[in-house]
XYZ file of C-alpha atoms in Angstrom:
255
model
C 0.000 0.000 0.000
C 1.384 3.399 -0.978
C 1.016 6.154 1.596
C 0.616 9.321 -0.430
C 1.799 12.609 0.995
C 1.424 15.771 -1.112
C 4.566 17.857 -0.861
C 4.683 21.588 -1.290
C 4.636 22.512 -4.992
C 7.754 23.995 -6.539
C 5.836 27.033 -7.677
C 2.623 28.832 -6.907
C -0.189 28.742 -9.427
C -1.633 26.384 -12.034
C 1.798 25.399 -13.358
C 3.014 24.182 -9.970
C 4.030 20.570 -9.525
C 2.409 18.040 -7.241
C 4.739 15.420 -5.785
C 3.514 12.160 -4.322
C 5.873 9.845 -2.492
C 6.201 6.729 -0.411
C 9.296 6.000 1.664
C 11.462 5.283 -1.375
C 9.693 6.316 -4.572
C 8.161 9.488 -5.883
C 6.488 10.819 -8.994
C 5.929 14.426 -9.964
C 3.288 16.056 -12.119
C 2.396 19.580 -13.028
C -0.805 20.529 -11.255
C -2.574 21.007 -14.565
C -1.770 17.450 -15.628
C -2.771 16.098 -12.241
C -6.124 17.879 -12.437
C -6.741 16.598 -15.966
C -5.933 13.024 -14.983
C -8.025 13.214 -11.837
C -10.935 14.680 -13.802
C -10.763 11.943 -16.421
C -10.562 9.219 -13.786
C -13.483 10.637 -11.831
C -15.503 11.190 -14.996
C -15.353 7.488 -15.805
C -16.762 6.693 -12.374
C -13.775 4.788 -11.021
C -13.099 4.222 -7.321
C -11.535 7.464 -6.068
C -9.868 5.599 -3.216
C -7.602 3.963 -5.803
C -6.822 7.124 -7.784
C -3.361 7.785 -6.414
C -2.268 4.157 -6.545
C -3.301 3.960 -10.191
C -1.772 7.341 -10.965
C 1.495 6.286 -9.347
C 1.517 3.081 -11.418
C 0.796 5.049 -14.599
C 3.585 7.586 -14.185
C 6.078 5.004 -12.931
C 5.392 2.764 -15.941
C 6.092 5.535 -18.438
C 9.146 6.698 -16.498
C 10.555 3.169 -16.680
C 9.841 3.032 -20.410
C 11.526 6.397 -20.929
C 14.608 5.243 -19.048
C 14.838 2.198 -21.319
C 14.182 4.064 -24.574
C 15.999 7.263 -23.479
C 13.000 9.527 -24.147
C 9.262 9.932 -23.918
C 7.336 9.874 -27.167
C 7.055 13.366 -28.629
C 3.654 14.751 -29.642
C 2.420 17.076 -32.359
C 2.041 20.734 -31.355
C -1.355 21.666 -29.949
C -2.133 24.143 -32.800
C -1.607 21.337 -35.301
C -3.922 19.011 -33.387
C -6.585 21.723 -33.136
C -6.406 22.280 -36.882
C -6.871 18.571 -37.589
C -9.875 18.544 -35.277
C -11.464 21.701 -36.691
C -10.914 20.990 -40.385
C -11.245 17.210 -40.591
C -13.054 16.318 -37.394
C -10.124 14.311 -36.019
C -11.027 13.346 -32.439
C -8.783 10.338 -31.809
C -5.016 10.029 -31.403
C -3.831 6.562 -32.352
C -0.584 6.833 -30.369
C -0.666 8.816 -27.143
C -0.794 8.322 -23.382
C -2.874 9.740 -20.541
C 0.124 11.992 -19.835
C 0.380 13.661 -23.246
C -2.947 13.181 -25.007
C -4.555 16.216 -26.606
C -7.814 14.919 -28.061
C -10.858 13.507 -26.312
C -10.088 9.888 -27.178
C -6.754 8.175 -27.648
C -4.975 4.865 -27.861
C -1.874 3.942 -25.886
C 0.505 1.082 -25.249
C -0.341 0.023 -21.676
C -3.954 -1.007 -21.289
C -3.660 -2.089 -17.656
C -2.487 1.293 -16.345
C -3.931 3.614 -18.999
C -7.528 2.411 -19.226
C -8.417 4.079 -15.922
C -7.639 7.468 -17.497
C -9.479 7.016 -20.802
C -7.225 5.019 -23.111
C -8.954 2.808 -25.673
C -5.924 0.509 -25.753
C -3.428 -0.419 -28.443
C -3.773 1.025 -31.923
C -3.260 -2.480 -33.278
C -6.491 -3.623 -31.620
C -8.330 -0.529 -32.892
C -10.715 -1.249 -35.792
C -12.353 1.960 -37.034
C -14.314 1.773 -40.279
C -14.948 5.492 -40.793
C -13.661 8.883 -39.705
C -10.311 10.665 -39.604
C -7.457 9.780 -37.254
C -4.045 11.122 -36.298
C -1.143 8.676 -35.959
C 2.238 9.753 -34.630
C 3.942 6.445 -33.721
C 7.160 6.114 -31.729
C 10.056 6.904 -33.998
C 11.734 3.487 -33.974
C 11.625 1.509 -37.205
C 9.537 -1.399 -35.902
C 6.786 0.921 -34.618
C 6.641 2.840 -37.900
C 6.485 -0.428 -39.858
C 3.623 -1.703 -37.697
C 1.783 1.600 -38.158
C 1.980 1.440 -41.954
C 0.816 -2.178 -42.009
C -2.171 -1.563 -39.733
C -3.237 1.619 -41.543
C -3.132 -0.248 -44.860
C -5.171 -3.135 -43.474
C -7.831 -0.829 -42.002
C -8.223 1.196 -45.188
C -8.411 -1.928 -47.308
C -11.178 -3.381 -45.136
C -13.427 -0.302 -44.978
C -16.297 0.585 -47.304
C -16.888 3.913 -45.549
C -14.919 7.195 -45.586
C -11.699 6.572 -43.659
C -8.547 8.686 -43.344
C -5.264 8.648 -41.427
C -2.749 11.464 -41.083
C 0.525 9.763 -40.196
C 3.500 11.827 -39.019
C 6.916 10.171 -38.752
C 10.569 11.165 -39.206
C 12.065 10.936 -42.656
C 13.526 7.435 -42.650
C 15.688 5.288 -44.893
C 13.298 3.043 -46.795
C 15.181 -0.159 -46.162
C 13.711 -3.381 -47.480
C 11.667 -4.100 -44.326
C 10.353 -0.559 -44.012
C 9.619 -0.403 -47.737
C 7.575 -3.610 -47.517
C 5.546 -2.196 -44.630
C 5.016 1.104 -46.441
C 3.788 -0.818 -49.489
C 0.802 -2.011 -47.424
C -0.454 1.563 -47.087
C 0.940 3.081 -50.287
C -2.146 2.294 -52.451
C -4.080 4.683 -50.184
C -1.511 7.496 -50.170
C -3.157 10.674 -51.472
C -0.422 13.139 -50.586
C 2.802 13.453 -48.624
C 4.520 16.581 -47.387
C 7.945 17.295 -45.905
C 8.353 19.390 -42.755
C 11.906 20.689 -43.011
C 14.298 19.980 -40.176
C 14.756 23.578 -39.053
C 11.123 24.579 -39.488
C 9.082 22.398 -37.117
C 8.999 21.179 -33.531
C 7.370 18.471 -31.427
C 5.821 18.889 -28.013
C 8.076 17.084 -25.553
C 6.833 13.795 -24.177
C 7.979 14.830 -20.696
C 5.489 17.692 -20.691
C 3.782 16.380 -17.534
C 6.761 17.235 -15.300
C 9.682 19.617 -14.911
C 12.539 19.003 -17.331
C 15.843 20.780 -17.832
C 15.244 24.495 -18.145
C 11.507 24.131 -18.633
C 11.585 23.437 -22.382
C 8.237 22.360 -23.816
C 9.283 21.705 -27.419
C 11.870 19.515 -29.066
C 13.352 20.256 -32.488
C 14.276 17.106 -34.432
C 17.565 16.701 -36.265
C 15.939 15.472 -39.477
C 12.923 16.204 -41.655
C 9.500 14.868 -40.737
C 7.008 13.367 -43.180
C 3.258 13.919 -43.230
C 1.413 11.128 -45.014
C -2.272 11.405 -45.904
C -3.747 7.926 -46.330
C -7.381 7.654 -47.454
C -9.663 5.152 -49.108
C -11.715 6.367 -52.075
C -14.675 7.600 -50.018
C -12.308 9.200 -47.529
C -10.608 11.168 -50.297
C -13.985 12.333 -51.578
C -15.232 13.347 -48.130
C -11.991 14.919 -46.865
C -10.024 16.337 -49.809
C -6.355 17.065 -49.154
C -6.098 20.639 -50.416
C -2.955 22.696 -50.835
C -4.311 25.294 -48.402
C -4.977 22.701 -45.711
C -1.515 21.182 -46.067
C 0.083 24.639 -45.882
C -1.859 25.404 -42.701
C -0.699 22.147 -41.128
C 2.945 22.848 -41.987
C 2.600 26.323 -40.511
C 1.030 24.890 -37.346
C 3.924 22.418 -37.095
C 6.179 25.417 -36.545
C 4.129 26.684 -33.624
C 5.796 27.090 -30.244
C 3.016 28.493 -28.093
């Protein structure tokens, strides 16, 4: 049993951190993130007596993953996500976590810890047949390959309007990655390059204090925006030059 003790926040105001500890372990969250997580948990009607235990497990799990992979997964800037929602009705992030999600619904890697805070589970168990979705997978080759394969399978199986906006780093199309990309390529309507010096990702560690308080991370290579749609998706959600230009501009945003 974890005995939670709230420590004094580092700062005063909505950006202050809340720290929860037992005798040996601690996790820290910005107050805004804590409030969002608590609100989501309470909104789903879960047992409030278990909130802090489940929150501790959630943050500890992602901290352990970050230590192994050397970083938290980066996210698209909030202005870019808002544009996708406003223009195409995107309301689901295929790859996120309760700690960095932006939209109302999201998928994530750890069902056992994340479901209490609204996750729908793994993208690879997600079977939408219509709508528009944002997919920003982890930037390792195996995750990007799996994303392309699943997107291709979903689009090939749907007879309703279906779209995916996939954002990944520019990668060497080795034989294995090229084979995975081929699964989705028949549905590729457009691709766009975000130049290395002209875009930024929201840091995956946004839920807690890092370094000098940086919120954005600038990659060292170009990023690719892929617009995958089946025929009805392309008719219902045309990829226009103006829309693409707005997305690229929003990718530059550091609010």
